[in-house]
Amino acid sequence: MTRTFEPRLSTRVQSLPPYLFAEIERKVAAKRAAGVDIISLGIGDPDTPTPAHIVSAMIEGVRDPHTHQYPTNRGSAEFRSAVASYYERRFGVTLDTDGEIVPLLGAKEGIAHICFALLNEGDLCLSADPGYPVYTTGPLIADGTAVHLPLRSELGFQPDLDEIEPAVLARAKMIFVSYPNNPTGAVVEDDFFARLVAFARAHDIVVVHDNAYADITFDGYVAPSFLETPGAKEVGVELFSLSKSYNMTGWRAGAIVGNPAVIDAYWRLKTNMDSGMFVALQHAAAAALNGPQESVAELCRLYAHRRDLLVAALRRTGMQVAPPKGTIYLWAPVPAGHTSGSFAELVLNEADVIVSPGAAYGPSGEGYVRFSLTVPDDRLHEAVERIEQRVRL
Ligand SMILES: Cc1ncc(COP(=O)(O)O)c(C=O)c1O
């Protein structure tokens, strides 16, 4: 009798938790296959298209045979110069195009791979909790350990850096933070970045600031770069993404910028993992960064409008929600008597609406759910109507 072949998987793969959105996608697929009209406010994936001038630049790039060969992980001169100009214009941050910018296949790639550049087995990474799930799985696959760093609601979803145990500080080598923040929608408070620079210097910890929502802000609020903070470039790097600002989630374009020693390590690592970003895409990304920014402002108006609509509707159901100044999410405490999971399940079962349970973003997300603003107004209305009518809170 022949034995079924079973690959012997690495411990790191076996210890990965199930990917939150994979679970959600499976549930949606099953319900849809059964003919149910599901409204997903789960995943934050922009529903409007990439602006036409960026699409045109991509077409132009693809038509140019010079783009058809291997790119380099240094990035094209055009791309690096576009990122540097954007940082100068938008944040007043000067970046050296030769050693302080490396293209990323999306910020997510940066989050996962930076852990390989910084962590040895047993090293700790301080990971914002709640936070983007790869802040904890990234360290895990790099054989490090993620330590949850609770974001305190009473501190405006900032961590209390003073409460970290000395034993943890002694072993921590990096910290992941992100403002405007997914999932809470919080923006950075006054002097937090300055305190973070001092903290990083005092404890020899590299700061990795994820600025994926840099330009998705509302009500006149303008988000800073971590690198604007005096001393920031000595202690850290920033991950920048074109996904949300330019509706380019499917294109996979971003950059890691900042501390040249970390950037060099990242580049050395990456040359052993992939061969860089398609040059035509670098051309399109440069067109996005250098081109008209009206589409970004329009997108912010769209999300602000949806935010207001959803906040008003949820308040009518009795839920307490504060309108965020940035991101594409609403973070809401669940009604009394519910966990984040039980409430998300109730909403899915009763209203056929998907919301993300807060606990999926870390233990401090318990007690909350996240609503994504990436569906058209009529579907948003319908989702809330269903919740109001079908879910007994
Ligand atoms: C905080 C945060 N960082 C990174 C990402 C991934 O961005 P990218 O599409 O650039 O990989 C996301 C996507 O939702 C995010 O919310």
mmCIF file with all atom_site columns, C-alpha atoms and ligand atoms in Angstrom, residues 44 105-109 111 132 135 178 180-182 210 212-213 240-244 248-249 252-254 329 370, ligand 1:
data_model
loop_
_atom_site.group_PDB
_atom_site.id
_atom_site.type_symbol
_atom_site.label_atom_id
_atom_site.label_alt_id
_atom_site.label_comp_id
_atom_site.label_asym_id
_atom_site.label_entity_id
_atom_site.label_seq_id
_atom_site.pdbx_PDB_ins_code
_atom_site.Cartn_x
_atom_site.Cartn_y
_atom_site.Cartn_z
_atom_site.occupancy
_atom_site.B_iso_or_equiv
_atom_site.pdbx_formal_charge
_atom_site.auth_seq_id
_atom_site.auth_comp_id
_atom_site.auth_asym_id
_atom_site.auth_atom_id
_atom_site.pdbx_PDB_model_num
ATOM   1  C CA . GLY A 1 44  ? -10.149 47.727 3.557  1.00 0.00 ? 44  GLY A CA 1
ATOM   2  C CA . LEU A 1 105 ? 6.143   45.460 -3.343 1.00 0.00 ? 105 LEU A CA 1
ATOM   3  C CA . GLY A 1 106 ? 3.639   47.154 -1.031 1.00 0.00 ? 106 GLY A CA 1
ATOM   4  C CA . ALA A 1 107 ? 4.139   48.161 2.592  1.00 0.00 ? 107 ALA A CA 1
ATOM   5  C CA . LYS A 1 108 ? 3.155   44.638 3.614  1.00 0.00 ? 108 LYS A CA 1
ATOM   6  C CA . GLU A 1 109 ? 6.300   43.248 2.017  1.00 0.00 ? 109 GLU A CA 1
ATOM   7  C CA . ILE A 1 111 ? 6.608   44.852 7.306  1.00 0.00 ? 111 ILE A CA 1
ATOM   8  C CA . TYR A 1 132 ? -2.008  45.275 11.208 1.00 0.00 ? 132 TYR A CA 1
ATOM   9  C CA . TYR A 1 135 ? 3.269   43.276 12.886 1.00 0.00 ? 135 TYR A CA 1
ATOM   10 C CA . SER A 1 178 ? 1.449   53.343 12.558 1.00 0.00 ? 178 SER A CA 1
ATOM   11 C CA . PRO A 1 180 ? -2.995  57.315 10.921 1.00 0.00 ? 180 PRO A CA 1
ATOM   12 C CA . ASN A 1 181 ? -3.789  53.999 12.536 1.00 0.00 ? 181 ASN A CA 1
ATOM   13 C CA . ASN A 1 182 ? -5.394  50.853 11.276 1.00 0.00 ? 182 ASN A CA 1
ATOM   14 C CA . ASP A 1 210 ? 4.056   52.352 8.862  1.00 0.00 ? 210 ASP A CA 1
ATOM   15 C CA . ALA A 1 212 ? 0.246   53.484 4.784  1.00 0.00 ? 212 ALA A CA 1
ATOM   16 C CA . TYR A 1 213 ? -2.565  56.021 5.368  1.00 0.00 ? 213 TYR A CA 1
ATOM   17 C CA . PHE A 1 240 ? 5.201   54.280 2.568  1.00 0.00 ? 240 PHE A CA 1
ATOM   18 C CA . SER A 1 241 ? 2.495   52.869 0.308  1.00 0.00 ? 241 SER A CA 1
ATOM   19 C CA . LEU A 1 242 ? 0.684   53.984 -2.820 1.00 0.00 ? 242 LEU A CA 1
ATOM   20 C CA . SER A 1 243 ? -2.120  51.498 -2.186 1.00 0.00 ? 243 SER A CA 1
ATOM   21 C CA . LYS A 1 244 ? -4.621  53.650 -0.362 1.00 0.00 ? 244 LYS A CA 1
ATOM   22 C CA . MET A 1 248 ? -3.440  50.984 -6.140 1.00 0.00 ? 248 MET A CA 1
ATOM   23 C CA . THR A 1 249 ? -3.836  48.053 -3.748 1.00 0.00 ? 249 THR A CA 1
ATOM   24 C CA . ARG A 1 252 ? 1.850   46.440 -5.117 1.00 0.00 ? 252 ARG A CA 1
ATOM   25 C CA . ALA A 1 253 ? 3.849   49.620 -4.841 1.00 0.00 ? 253 ALA A CA 1
ATOM   26 C CA . GLY A 1 254 ? 5.503   51.291 -1.876 1.00 0.00 ? 254 GLY A CA 1
ATOM   27 C CA . TYR A 1 329 ? -12.073 52.572 8.959  1.00 0.00 ? 329 TYR A CA 1
ATOM   28 C CA . ARG A 1 370 ? -13.894 47.593 12.596 1.00 0.00 ? 370 ARG A CA 1
HETATM 29 C C1 . LIG B 2 .   ? -1.478  49.605 8.483  1.00 0.00 ? 1   LIG B C1 1
HETATM 30 C C2 . LIG B 2 .   ? -1.277  48.946 7.162  1.00 0.00 ? 1   LIG B C2 1
HETATM 31 N N1 . LIG B 2 .   ? -0.035  48.748 6.728  1.00 0.00 ? 1   LIG B N1 1
HETATM 32 C C3 . LIG B 2 .   ? 0.196   48.160 5.552  1.00 0.00 ? 1   LIG B C3 1
HETATM 33 C C4 . LIG B 2 .   ? -0.831  47.732 4.747  1.00 0.00 ? 1   LIG B C4 1
HETATM 34 C C5 . LIG B 2 .   ? -0.493  47.062 3.445  1.00 0.00 ? 1   LIG B C5 1
HETATM 35 O O1 . LIG B 2 .   ? -0.272  48.002 2.469  1.00 0.00 ? 1   LIG B O1 1
HETATM 36 P P1 . LIG B 2 .   ? 0.269   47.614 1.033  1.00 0.00 ? 1   LIG B P1 1
HETATM 37 O O2 . LIG B 2 .   ? -0.922  47.457 0.142  1.00 0.00 ? 1   LIG B O2 1
HETATM 38 O O3 . LIG B 2 .   ? 1.125   48.765 0.647  1.00 0.00 ? 1   LIG B O3 1
HETATM 39 O O4 . LIG B 2 .   ? 1.031   46.349 1.165  1.00 0.00 ? 1   LIG B O4 1
HETATM 40 C C6 . LIG B 2 .   ? -2.141  47.915 5.150  1.00 0.00 ? 1   LIG B C6 1
HETATM 41 C C7 . LIG B 2 .   ? -3.246  47.447 4.299  1.00 0.00 ? 1   LIG B C7 1
HETATM 42 O O5 . LIG B 2 .   ? -4.400  47.465 4.620  1.00 0.00 ? 1   LIG B O5 1
HETATM 43 C C8 . LIG B 2 .   ? -2.368  48.536 6.394  1.00 0.00 ? 1   LIG B C8 1
HETATM 44 O O6 . LIG B 2 .   ? -3.604  48.726 6.856  1.00 0.00 ? 1   LIG B O6 1
#
